[in-house]
């Protein structure tokens, strides 16, 4: 429990189903806590109520920005079955709900059916990639080591590629290994890929869903995020997170608005 | 109100926030009502509470199969803001919750930011595509006219392509034009793309999310559904729905299990 992620997602159950935590400022984008961090916090509280099961799919609807302050997480069981258990969570600060979350956890399962068309994101070796220097105004950038593919992340050197796609190696800066619970955070931890097309603007996330597809092996994660449909005031960001052994461990999609 | 879809998604508010409806057998897959139909039913009930706003994103977690019988839809407002309104719904039969839904609706918005990399699914003209004959055991197949790209849907002629991707023109069989509320249904109305790889098995949906990206123009919809990651007991199906004018109107993703 010494890693920043473990400390900052610590939850305490103060009444049955009611958890207290503190939103840390180490995962901020500007002054606002990152949505993936809040999602991981919710997943952790829900997981406390579902021992022996692992996160499989989680969706958050973001209602208002959270603050770096104490937060309550109210977990409501929805259904507990043999294999699957579904629960809801409300993240509340000062009596106002900031985030509503719906998640399904599962017992370990398997199946022989296999058909994989996707491949890990194209990334040169870590040392041949572009190190992203942390930016003080973006606290979350200090929490990860990120190495971008040289042909993506042009925005870092003032030369956006014009293609809203980012590919990068990612790991926690403090050496914590990735696990299932860190995937909702990592799904929202990189800069928005639309920075390859347009200069920074605030893009509030309306909804974020993460499908967990496996337990990540230790080491660097290979990540790809892209926005293919930016129009009409909205954009999506689709993510794939692969582990160091070349297995897909999460898919994510979020809906953002460009209207603020 | 004479189309099958309108009749079968009719909801009546019997108490504030409590809707009654009847799950029709016209949208069954085998004996089980289609998940997209139930999602459209929930969206319609939620929409009744949010006049002047349009569905933007909706997520369902499927807890147990529903039956063709009366159903209650309990709508709980989560937050109503200036632009966005979020609500939750529970679909209940005989005192048991079958589906939990979370949705955000929005007032009309716009933004100048535009960047579109995707294109409508590759489909020859309607007349050059393969007509899918309705199958009596799959009632929902009678509700749509579906014309598959000749190089997809090989499973229809006993020659699966080996690529879990389906591309098709789709419209309601009774001539009803597509609208926003029909998109959650259409996102789950075609056969699962994995039929191009393996013979039929029951693949329960755990979670389905639909992002509405625009109002469909009248006419045929161009649809593409694919499963790229089938392993470990799970698979996703990603969907894109484009309208007759070549605009993306919805993106969908569902998580299914292959363990039953």
Short mmCIF file of C-alpha atoms in Angstrom, two decimals:
data_model
loop_
_atom_site.label_atom_id
_atom_site.label_comp_id
_atom_site.label_asym_id
_atom_site.label_seq_id
_atom_site.Cartn_x
_atom_site.Cartn_y
_atom_site.Cartn_z
CA UNK A 1 0.00 0.00 0.00
CA UNK A 2 2.81 2.41 -0.65
CA UNK A 3 2.16 3.09 -4.32
CA UNK A 4 0.45 6.37 -5.15
CA UNK A 5 -2.37 4.49 -6.84
CA UNK A 6 -3.04 2.22 -3.88
CA UNK A 7 -2.88 5.06 -1.38
CA UNK A 8 -5.11 7.31 -3.45
CA UNK A 9 -7.77 4.67 -4.10
CA UNK A 10 -7.96 3.51 -0.48
CA UNK A 11 -11.57 3.24 0.64
CA UNK A 12 -13.04 2.67 4.07
CA UNK A 13 -16.48 1.18 4.59
CA UNK A 14 -18.03 3.29 7.32
CA UNK A 15 -21.52 1.79 7.08
CA UNK A 16 -22.67 -1.19 5.05
CA UNK A 17 -22.29 -0.09 1.44
CA UNK A 18 -21.07 3.40 2.30
CA UNK A 19 -17.39 4.05 1.66
CA UNK A 20 -15.25 7.08 2.43
CA UNK A 21 -12.18 8.06 0.48
CA UNK A 22 -10.19 11.17 -0.30
CA UNK A 23 -9.82 12.40 -3.85
CA UNK A 24 -6.11 13.09 -4.21
CA UNK A 25 -4.73 15.96 -6.28
CA UNK A 26 -2.07 13.68 -7.77
CA UNK A 27 -4.36 12.62 -10.63
CA UNK A 28 -5.55 16.04 -11.71
CA UNK A 29 -5.81 17.43 -15.19
CA UNK A 30 -5.53 21.12 -14.40
CA UNK A 31 -7.63 21.52 -11.27
CA UNK A 32 -9.98 18.62 -12.04
CA UNK A 33 -9.48 15.02 -10.89
CA UNK A 34 -9.14 12.64 -13.82
CA UNK A 35 -12.28 10.68 -14.70
CA UNK A 36 -10.41 7.38 -14.93
CA UNK A 37 -9.07 7.86 -11.41
CA UNK A 38 -12.61 8.36 -10.10
CA UNK A 39 -13.68 5.26 -12.01
CA UNK A 40 -10.90 3.22 -10.36
CA UNK A 41 -11.97 4.55 -6.97
CA UNK A 42 -15.52 3.40 -7.63
CA UNK A 43 -14.31 0.02 -8.89
CA UNK A 44 -12.28 -0.47 -5.75
CA UNK A 45 -15.24 0.27 -3.46
CA UNK A 46 -17.54 -2.01 -5.48
CA UNK A 47 -14.89 -4.73 -5.45
CA UNK A 48 -14.78 -4.63 -1.64
CA UNK A 49 -18.38 -5.81 -1.67
CA UNK A 50 -17.70 -8.59 -4.20
CA UNK A 51 -14.80 -10.65 -2.87
CA UNK A 52 -13.51 -13.38 -5.17
CA UNK A 53 -14.81 -11.64 -8.26
CA UNK A 54 -12.97 -9.50 -10.74
CA UNK A 55 -14.03 -6.38 -12.59
CA UNK A 56 -15.30 -7.19 -16.07
CA UNK A 57 -17.14 -4.07 -17.31
CA UNK A 58 -17.68 -0.65 -15.78
CA UNK A 59 -19.46 2.47 -17.01
CA UNK A 60 -19.44 5.94 -15.51
CA UNK A 61 -21.67 8.87 -16.32
CA UNK A 62 -19.95 12.07 -15.21
CA UNK A 63 -22.44 14.53 -13.77
CA UNK A 64 -20.20 17.32 -12.50
CA UNK A 65 -16.49 17.79 -11.81
CA UNK A 66 -15.20 16.32 -8.56
CA UNK A 67 -12.92 18.16 -6.17
CA UNK A 68 -9.77 17.09 -4.32
CA UNK A 69 -11.50 16.50 -1.02
CA UNK A 70 -13.20 13.69 0.90
CA UNK A 71 -15.75 11.75 -1.10
CA UNK A 72 -18.45 9.23 -0.30
CA UNK A 73 -19.03 6.20 -2.45
CA UNK A 74 -22.41 4.58 -2.00
CA UNK A 75 -22.43 1.05 -3.37
CA UNK A 76 -25.78 -0.59 -4.13
CA UNK A 77 -25.84 -4.26 -5.06
CA UNK A 78 -28.00 -4.84 -8.13
CA UNK A 79 -27.76 -8.59 -8.62
CA UNK A 80 -25.43 -11.27 -7.35
CA UNK A 81 -25.55 -14.46 -9.41
CA UNK A 82 -23.39 -17.54 -9.66
CA UNK A 83 -20.90 -16.12 -12.14
CA UNK A 84 -21.77 -12.44 -12.42
CA UNK A 85 -22.43 -9.73 -9.88
CA UNK A 86 -23.65 -6.27 -10.83
CA UNK A 87 -23.53 -3.22 -8.61
CA UNK A 88 -24.09 0.50 -8.85
CA UNK A 89 -22.14 3.28 -7.18
CA UNK A 90 -22.73 6.94 -6.53
CA UNK A 91 -19.78 9.28 -5.90
CA UNK A 92 -20.98 12.08 -3.66
CA UNK A 93 -19.29 15.26 -2.40
CA UNK A 94 -21.06 17.77 -0.16
CA UNK A 95 -24.36 16.03 -0.73
CA UNK A 96 -24.12 16.28 -4.53
CA UNK A 97 -23.64 13.29 -6.78
CA UNK A 98 -20.68 13.73 -9.15
CA UNK A 99 -20.49 10.37 -10.87
CA UNK A 100 -22.90 7.45 -11.32
CA UNK A 101 -21.29 4.10 -11.98
CA UNK A 102 -22.59 0.71 -13.10
CA UNK A 103 -20.30 -2.33 -13.02
CA UNK A 104 -20.36 -6.07 -13.47
CA UNK A 105 -17.78 -8.29 -11.81
CA UNK A 106 -17.30 -11.98 -12.60
CA UNK A 107 -15.85 -15.14 -11.18
CA UNK A 108 -13.01 -16.54 -13.28
CA UNK A 109 -14.36 -18.24 -16.42
CA UNK A 110 -12.95 -19.60 -19.62
CA UNK A 111 -14.06 -20.87 -23.00
CA UNK A 112 -12.37 -22.54 -25.91
CA UNK A 113 -13.82 -20.11 -28.46
CA UNK A 114 -10.97 -18.01 -29.80
CA UNK A 115 -10.77 -15.57 -32.70
CA UNK A 116 -8.45 -12.58 -32.46
CA UNK A 117 -8.11 -10.13 -35.36
CA UNK A 118 -6.53 -7.20 -33.58
CA UNK A 119 -2.84 -6.92 -32.78
CA UNK A 120 -0.98 -4.87 -30.17
CA UNK A 121 -0.46 -1.23 -31.16
CA UNK A 122 2.58 -0.67 -33.35
CA UNK A 123 5.31 0.63 -31.09
CA UNK A 124 9.08 0.61 -31.51
CA UNK A 125 11.05 -0.60 -28.47
CA UNK A 126 10.62 1.57 -25.39
CA UNK A 127 14.04 3.20 -25.79
CA UNK A 128 13.25 4.23 -29.36
CA UNK A 129 10.04 5.99 -28.30
CA UNK A 130 9.50 9.58 -27.25
CA UNK A 131 9.56 10.26 -23.55
CA UNK A 132 6.71 12.54 -22.49
CA UNK A 133 8.00 14.97 -19.88
CA UNK A 134 5.59 15.51 -17.02
CA UNK A 135 3.80 18.85 -17.02
CA UNK A 136 3.25 20.49 -13.64
CA UNK A 137 -0.23 21.74 -14.49
CA UNK A 138 -1.21 18.16 -15.29
CA UNK A 139 -0.48 16.30 -12.06
CA UNK A 140 -1.49 12.94 -13.52
CA UNK A 141 1.38 13.20 -16.01
CA UNK A 142 3.78 12.77 -13.06
CA UNK A 143 2.21 9.44 -12.10
CA UNK A 144 3.11 7.60 -15.29
CA UNK A 145 6.09 6.97 -17.45
CA UNK A 146 4.87 7.36 -21.01
CA UNK A 147 6.83 6.64 -24.18
CA UNK A 148 5.02 7.63 -27.34
CA UNK A 149 5.57 6.11 -30.75
CA UNK A 150 7.71 8.61 -32.66
CA UNK A 151 5.10 8.80 -35.42
CA UNK A 152 2.37 9.77 -32.94
CA UNK A 153 2.19 12.47 -30.25
CA UNK A 154 3.45 15.14 -32.64
CA UNK A 155 1.62 17.66 -30.47
CA UNK A 156 4.38 17.22 -27.85
CA UNK A 157 6.88 18.84 -30.20
CA UNK A 158 4.47 21.38 -31.62
CA UNK A 159 3.88 19.34 -34.76
CA UNK A 160 0.53 17.56 -34.45
CA UNK A 161 0.26 14.64 -36.87
CA UNK A 162 -3.28 15.50 -37.99
CA UNK A 163 -4.45 12.01 -37.04
CA UNK A 164 -6.19 11.79 -33.68
CA UNK A 165 -4.36 8.66 -32.59
CA UNK A 166 -1.83 8.12 -29.80
CA UNK A 167 0.26 4.99 -29.28
CA UNK A 168 2.43 4.65 -26.19
CA UNK A 169 4.14 2.46 -23.66
CA UNK A 170 2.76 3.27 -20.23
CA UNK A 171 3.64 2.25 -16.67
CA UNK A 172 3.26 3.71 -13.22
CA UNK A 173 6.15 6.08 -12.43
CA UNK A 174 6.60 4.60 -8.95
CA UNK A 175 7.08 1.07 -10.22
CA UNK A 176 3.69 -0.28 -9.20
CA UNK A 177 2.78 -3.11 -11.55
CA UNK A 178 -0.50 -2.86 -13.48
CA UNK A 179 -3.46 -4.92 -12.30
CA UNK A 180 -7.13 -5.17 -13.18
CA UNK A 181 -8.15 -2.30 -10.90
CA UNK A 182 -5.67 0.09 -12.46
CA UNK A 183 -7.10 -0.44 -15.97
CA UNK A 184 -10.04 2.01 -15.61
CA UNK A 185 -7.51 4.67 -14.64
CA UNK A 186 -5.09 3.87 -17.45
CA UNK A 187 -8.01 3.97 -19.91
CA UNK A 188 -8.24 7.70 -19.20
CA UNK A 189 -4.68 8.62 -18.23
CA UNK A 190 -3.16 9.81 -21.52
CA UNK A 191 -3.77 13.17 -23.19
CA UNK A 192 -6.81 13.17 -25.48
CA UNK A 193 -5.82 11.98 -28.99
CA UNK A 194 -7.64 14.96 -30.50
CA UNK A 195 -4.58 17.03 -29.49
CA UNK A 196 -3.06 15.70 -32.73
CA UNK A 197 -5.68 17.71 -34.59
CA UNK A 198 -6.52 20.76 -32.51
CA UNK A 199 -4.99 22.75 -29.68
CA UNK A 200 -5.98 22.08 -26.13
CA UNK A 201 -9.47 22.73 -25.01
CA UNK A 202 -11.44 21.28 -22.16
CA UNK A 203 -13.33 18.20 -23.36
CA UNK A 204 -15.65 17.01 -20.61
CA UNK A 205 -16.27 13.26 -20.58
CA UNK A 206 -19.95 12.38 -20.54
CA UNK A 207 -19.55 8.63 -20.36
CA UNK A 208 -16.67 6.17 -20.08
CA UNK A 209 -16.91 2.38 -20.37
CA UNK A 210 -14.04 -0.03 -19.78
CA UNK A 211 -14.16 -3.76 -20.59
CA UNK A 212 -11.54 -5.72 -18.71
CA UNK A 213 -10.35 -8.58 -20.91
CA UNK A 214 -7.55 -10.03 -18.79
CA UNK A 215 -5.13 -9.59 -15.94
CA UNK A 216 -2.12 -7.60 -17.10
CA UNK A 217 1.31 -9.23 -16.81
CA UNK A 218 3.94 -7.12 -15.04
CA UNK A 219 5.80 -4.55 -17.10
CA UNK A 220 4.99 -1.88 -19.66
CA UNK A 221 1.49 -1.63 -21.09
CA UNK A 222 1.09 -0.94 -24.80
CA UNK A 223 -1.73 1.54 -25.30
CA UNK A 224 -3.56 3.00 -28.25
CA UNK A 225 -6.21 5.70 -28.10
CA UNK A 226 -7.96 7.26 -31.06
CA UNK A 227 -10.84 9.55 -31.96
CA UNK A 228 -12.26 8.76 -35.37
CA UNK A 229 -15.54 10.64 -35.20
CA UNK A 230 -15.30 14.25 -34.11
CA UNK A 231 -18.36 16.19 -35.24
CA UNK A 232 -21.66 17.71 -34.13
CA UNK A 233 -20.32 18.73 -30.74
CA UNK A 234 -19.18 15.24 -29.70
CA UNK A 235 -16.27 12.89 -30.05
CA UNK A 236 -15.44 9.40 -28.91
CA UNK A 237 -12.06 8.13 -27.72
CA UNK A 238 -11.50 4.41 -28.21
CA UNK A 239 -8.76 2.70 -26.28
CA UNK A 240 -6.94 -0.59 -26.31
CA UNK A 241 -4.60 -1.60 -23.51
CA UNK A 242 -2.27 -4.56 -24.12
CA UNK A 243 0.15 -6.04 -21.62
CA UNK A 244 3.86 -6.81 -21.88
CA UNK A 245 3.09 -10.34 -23.08
CA UNK A 246 1.04 -9.09 -26.01
CA UNK A 247 -2.41 -9.84 -24.59
CA UNK A 248 -5.32 -7.41 -24.81
CA UNK A 249 -6.27 -6.56 -21.22
CA UNK A 250 -8.82 -3.78 -21.73
CA UNK A 251 -10.94 -1.99 -24.29
CA UNK A 252 -12.36 1.40 -23.51
CA UNK A 253 -14.61 3.95 -25.13
CA UNK A 254 -15.63 7.35 -23.93
CA UNK A 255 -17.99 9.99 -25.22
CA UNK A 256 -16.82 13.56 -24.80
CA UNK A 257 -18.31 16.87 -25.77
CA UNK A 258 -16.42 19.66 -27.50
CA UNK A 259 -19.00 22.25 -26.43
CA UNK A 260 -17.60 23.97 -23.42
CA UNK B 1 -48.29 4.58 -33.75
CA UNK B 2 -48.99 1.74 -36.14
CA UNK B 3 -45.45 0.49 -36.68
CA UNK B 4 -44.45 -2.66 -34.83
CA UNK B 5 -41.63 -0.77 -33.13
CA UNK B 6 -43.86 2.04 -31.91
CA UNK B 7 -46.56 -0.33 -30.70
CA UNK B 8 -44.10 -2.62 -28.96
CA UNK B 9 -42.21 0.16 -27.18
CA UNK B 10 -45.36 1.94 -25.97
CA UNK B 11 -45.03 2.83 -22.29
CA UNK B 12 -47.59 4.16 -19.85
CA UNK B 13 -46.63 6.11 -16.75
CA UNK B 14 -48.84 4.70 -14.01
CA UNK B 15 -47.16 6.54 -11.13
CA UNK B 16 -44.51 9.25 -11.30
CA UNK B 17 -41.44 7.49 -12.70
CA UNK B 18 -43.11 4.08 -12.92
CA UNK B 19 -43.93 2.89 -16.43
CA UNK B 20 -45.77 -0.18 -17.60
CA UNK B 21 -45.22 -1.85 -20.94
CA UNK B 22 -45.59 -5.26 -22.51
CA UNK B 23 -42.59 -7.11 -23.87
CA UNK B 24 -43.69 -8.28 -27.31
CA UNK B 25 -42.63 -11.61 -28.82
CA UNK B 26 -41.97 -9.94 -32.16
CA UNK B 27 -38.35 -9.13 -31.21
CA UNK B 28 -37.34 -12.52 -29.89
CA UNK B 29 -34.20 -14.45 -30.61
CA UNK B 30 -35.45 -17.94 -29.97
CA UNK B 31 -37.62 -17.54 -26.89
CA UNK B 32 -35.70 -14.57 -25.47
CA UNK B 33 -36.53 -10.92 -26.17
CA UNK B 34 -33.67 -9.13 -27.89
CA UNK B 35 -31.47 -6.99 -25.62
CA UNK B 36 -31.56 -4.03 -28.00
CA UNK B 37 -35.36 -4.06 -27.94
CA UNK B 38 -35.33 -3.90 -24.15
CA UNK B 39 -32.82 -1.07 -24.36
CA UNK B 40 -35.11 0.87 -26.70
CA UNK B 41 -38.01 0.28 -24.31
CA UNK B 42 -35.96 1.72 -21.44
CA UNK B 43 -34.84 4.66 -23.60
CA UNK B 44 -38.44 5.44 -24.46
CA UNK B 45 -39.55 5.45 -20.81
CA UNK B 46 -36.57 7.60 -19.77
CA UNK B 47 -37.24 9.96 -22.68
CA UNK B 48 -40.81 10.50 -21.46
CA UNK B 49 -39.32 12.09 -18.34
CA UNK B 50 -36.91 14.29 -20.31
CA UNK B 51 -38.96 16.21 -22.89
CA UNK B 52 -36.99 18.32 -25.34
CA UNK B 53 -33.86 16.24 -24.91
CA UNK B 54 -32.50 13.50 -27.10
CA UNK B 55 -30.78 10.26 -26.21
CA UNK B 56 -27.01 10.60 -26.38
CA UNK B 57 -25.56 7.57 -24.57
CA UNK B 58 -27.18 4.54 -22.96
CA UNK B 59 -25.75 1.49 -21.20
CA UNK B 60 -27.56 -1.65 -20.11
CA UNK B 61 -26.33 -4.41 -17.82
CA UNK B 62 -28.38 -7.54 -18.48
CA UNK B 63 -29.06 -9.41 -15.27
CA UNK B 64 -31.39 -12.19 -16.41
CA UNK B 65 -33.43 -12.96 -19.53
CA UNK B 66 -36.74 -11.12 -19.85
CA UNK B 67 -39.99 -12.77 -20.83
CA UNK B 68 -42.72 -11.78 -23.28
CA UNK B 69 -45.07 -10.43 -20.64
CA UNK B 70 -45.91 -7.15 -18.90
CA UNK B 71 -42.87 -5.30 -17.57
CA UNK B 72 -42.35 -2.39 -15.22
CA UNK B 73 -39.79 0.29 -15.95
CA UNK B 74 -38.78 2.35 -12.95
CA UNK B 75 -37.10 5.57 -14.01
CA UNK B 76 -34.98 7.43 -11.46
CA UNK B 77 -33.66 10.88 -12.35
CA UNK B 78 -29.96 11.16 -11.53
CA UNK B 79 -29.16 14.71 -12.56
CA UNK B 80 -30.86 17.29 -14.73
CA UNK B 81 -28.54 20.05 -15.88
CA UNK B 82 -28.74 22.78 -18.46
CA UNK B 83 -27.53 20.68 -21.39
CA UNK B 84 -27.39 17.12 -20.07
CA UNK B 85 -29.81 15.00 -18.10
CA UNK B 86 -28.90 11.59 -16.71
CA UNK B 87 -31.34 8.96 -15.53
CA UNK B 88 -31.35 5.35 -14.46
CA UNK B 89 -33.95 2.70 -15.21
CA UNK B 90 -34.75 -0.71 -13.81
CA UNK B 91 -36.69 -3.23 -15.91
CA UNK B 92 -38.65 -5.46 -13.57
CA UNK B 93 -40.81 -8.55 -14.13
CA UNK B 94 -42.51 -10.40 -11.29
CA UNK B 95 -40.56 -8.41 -8.74
CA UNK B 96 -37.20 -9.33 -10.23
CA UNK B 97 -34.95 -6.86 -11.97
CA UNK B 98 -33.89 -8.05 -15.43
CA UNK B 99 -31.98 -5.07 -16.77
CA UNK B 100 -30.32 -2.01 -15.21
CA UNK B 101 -29.92 0.98 -17.50
CA UNK B 102 -28.02 4.25 -17.27
CA UNK B 103 -28.57 6.97 -19.88
CA UNK B 104 -27.68 10.55 -20.61
CA UNK B 105 -29.89 12.70 -22.81
CA UNK B 106 -28.91 16.12 -24.16
CA UNK B 107 -30.37 19.28 -25.55
CA UNK B 108 -29.32 19.97 -29.13
CA UNK B 109 -25.74 21.24 -29.26
CA UNK B 110 -23.12 21.85 -31.90
CA UNK B 111 -19.46 22.64 -32.26
CA UNK B 112 -17.19 23.58 -35.10
CA UNK B 113 -14.59 20.95 -34.22
CA UNK B 114 -14.62 18.32 -36.97
CA UNK B 115 -12.31 15.41 -37.73
CA UNK B 116 -13.74 12.27 -39.29
CA UNK B 117 -11.47 9.34 -40.17
CA UNK B 118 -14.04 6.58 -40.49
CA UNK B 119 -16.17 6.01 -43.57
CA UNK B 120 -19.50 4.23 -44.06
CA UNK B 121 -19.21 0.44 -44.25
CA UNK B 122 -18.35 -0.85 -47.71
CA UNK B 123 -21.59 -2.03 -49.23
CA UNK B 124 -22.58 -2.55 -52.86
CA UNK B 125 -25.97 -1.07 -53.85
CA UNK B 126 -28.91 -2.62 -52.01
CA UNK B 127 -29.97 -4.67 -55.03
CA UNK B 128 -26.51 -6.22 -55.33
CA UNK B 129 -26.52 -7.36 -51.72
CA UNK B 130 -27.71 -10.65 -50.26
CA UNK B 131 -31.22 -10.68 -48.92
CA UNK B 132 -31.44 -12.39 -45.52
CA UNK B 133 -34.60 -14.48 -45.41
CA UNK B 134 -36.42 -14.21 -42.09
CA UNK B 135 -36.17 -17.28 -39.86
CA UNK B 136 -39.28 -18.23 -37.93
CA UNK B 137 -37.36 -19.21 -34.79
CA UNK B 138 -35.85 -15.70 -34.77
CA UNK B 139 -38.87 -13.44 -34.66
CA UNK B 140 -36.78 -10.27 -34.81
CA UNK B 141 -35.55 -11.28 -38.26
CA UNK B 142 -39.10 -10.66 -39.54
CA UNK B 143 -39.03 -7.06 -38.33
CA UNK B 144 -36.20 -5.89 -40.58
CA UNK B 145 -35.21 -6.00 -44.18
CA UNK B 146 -31.54 -6.86 -44.20
CA UNK B 147 -29.24 -6.92 -47.22
CA UNK B 148 -25.77 -8.21 -46.48
CA UNK B 149 -22.64 -7.36 -48.42
CA UNK B 150 -21.96 -10.41 -50.61
CA UNK B 151 -18.47 -10.75 -49.10
CA UNK B 152 -19.88 -10.94 -45.57
CA UNK B 153 -22.61 -13.12 -44.02
CA UNK B 154 -21.18 -16.29 -45.56
CA UNK B 155 -22.82 -18.16 -42.69
CA UNK B 156 -26.18 -17.59 -44.40
CA UNK B 157 -25.13 -19.89 -47.26
CA UNK B 158 -23.24 -22.34 -45.06
CA UNK B 159 -19.87 -20.81 -45.96
CA UNK B 160 -18.72 -18.61 -43.06
CA UNK B 161 -16.06 -16.14 -44.14
CA UNK B 162 -13.83 -16.76 -41.12
CA UNK B 163 -13.86 -13.04 -40.32
CA UNK B 164 -16.31 -12.04 -37.58
CA UNK B 165 -17.63 -9.01 -39.43
CA UNK B 166 -21.05 -8.31 -40.91
CA UNK B 167 -21.94 -5.40 -43.19
CA UNK B 168 -25.52 -4.80 -44.20
CA UNK B 169 -28.23 -2.43 -45.29
CA UNK B 170 -31.00 -2.47 -42.69
CA UNK B 171 -34.48 -0.97 -42.45
CA UNK B 172 -37.72 -1.77 -40.67
CA UNK B 173 -39.76 -4.29 -42.65
CA UNK B 174 -42.97 -2.30 -42.12
CA UNK B 175 -41.54 0.87 -43.63
CA UNK B 176 -41.10 2.78 -40.37
CA UNK B 177 -38.28 5.24 -40.81
CA UNK B 178 -35.33 5.07 -38.41
CA UNK B 179 -35.08 7.62 -35.63
CA UNK B 180 -32.92 8.15 -32.59
CA UNK B 181 -34.99 5.87 -30.36
CA UNK B 182 -34.72 2.97 -32.78
CA UNK B 183 -30.91 3.04 -32.76
CA UNK B 184 -30.45 1.08 -29.50
CA UNK B 185 -32.58 -1.67 -31.05
CA UNK B 186 -30.77 -1.66 -34.38
CA UNK B 187 -27.44 -1.83 -32.52
CA UNK B 188 -28.45 -5.32 -31.42
CA UNK B 189 -30.75 -6.48 -34.21
CA UNK B 190 -28.42 -8.39 -36.55
CA UNK B 191 -27.04 -11.89 -35.98
CA UNK B 192 -23.82 -11.92 -33.95
CA UNK B 193 -20.80 -11.47 -36.27
CA UNK B 194 -19.09 -14.42 -34.61
CA UNK B 195 -21.39 -16.64 -36.74
CA UNK B 196 -18.80 -16.08 -39.47
CA UNK B 197 -16.36 -18.06 -37.35
CA UNK B 198 -18.33 -20.58 -35.34
CA UNK B 199 -21.73 -22.24 -35.46
CA UNK B 200 -24.57 -20.86 -33.42
CA UNK B 201 -24.39 -20.89 -29.69
CA UNK B 202 -26.13 -18.73 -27.15
CA UNK B 203 -23.98 -15.72 -26.35
CA UNK B 204 -25.53 -13.80 -23.47
CA UNK B 205 -24.90 -10.06 -23.52
CA UNK B 206 -23.47 -8.75 -20.27
CA UNK B 207 -23.35 -5.10 -21.22
CA UNK B 208 -24.39 -2.98 -24.20
CA UNK B 209 -23.58 0.69 -24.73
CA UNK B 210 -24.89 2.82 -27.59
CA UNK B 211 -23.66 6.34 -28.39
CA UNK B 212 -26.11 8.28 -30.52
CA UNK B 213 -24.17 10.55 -32.86
CA UNK B 214 -26.99 11.99 -34.96
CA UNK B 215 -30.57 11.77 -36.15
CA UNK B 216 -30.83 9.27 -38.99
CA UNK B 217 -32.16 10.51 -42.31
CA UNK B 218 -35.02 8.44 -43.79
CA UNK B 219 -34.07 5.34 -45.76
CA UNK B 220 -31.74 2.40 -45.44
CA UNK B 221 -29.17 2.33 -42.66
CA UNK B 222 -25.67 1.08 -43.43
CA UNK B 223 -24.47 -1.11 -40.58
CA UNK B 224 -21.25 -2.83 -39.65
CA UNK B 225 -20.74 -5.13 -36.68
CA UNK B 226 -17.56 -6.95 -35.83
CA UNK B 227 -15.95 -9.02 -33.08
CA UNK B 228 -12.18 -8.65 -33.08
CA UNK B 229 -11.34 -10.08 -29.66
CA UNK B 230 -12.87 -13.46 -28.90
CA UNK B 231 -10.95 -15.20 -26.14
CA UNK B 232 -10.95 -16.11 -22.45
CA UNK B 233 -14.69 -16.67 -22.35
CA UNK B 234 -15.65 -13.22 -23.64
CA UNK B 235 -16.11 -11.33 -26.85
CA UNK B 236 -17.06 -7.81 -27.82
CA UNK B 237 -19.24 -6.76 -30.74
CA UNK B 238 -18.57 -3.26 -32.06
CA UNK B 239 -21.14 -1.59 -34.22
CA UNK B 240 -21.39 1.43 -36.49
CA UNK B 241 -24.70 2.60 -37.86
CA UNK B 242 -24.65 5.11 -40.72
CA UNK B 243 -27.67 6.71 -42.35
CA UNK B 244 -28.68 6.97 -46.00
CA UNK B 245 -26.90 10.32 -46.30
CA UNK B 246 -23.58 8.84 -45.21
CA UNK B 247 -23.55 10.23 -41.66
CA UNK B 248 -22.56 8.15 -38.64
CA UNK B 249 -25.63 8.05 -36.39
CA UNK B 250 -24.57 5.54 -33.72
CA UNK B 251 -21.63 3.59 -32.35
CA UNK B 252 -22.24 0.58 -30.17
CA UNK B 253 -20.20 -1.92 -28.23
CA UNK B 254 -21.35 -4.92 -26.29
CA UNK B 255 -19.61 -7.45 -24.10
CA UNK B 256 -20.84 -11.01 -24.42
CA UNK B 257 -19.78 -14.24 -22.82
CA UNK B 258 -19.20 -17.50 -24.68
CA UNK B 259 -19.56 -19.54 -21.48
CA UNK B 260 -23.05 -20.88 -21.50
#
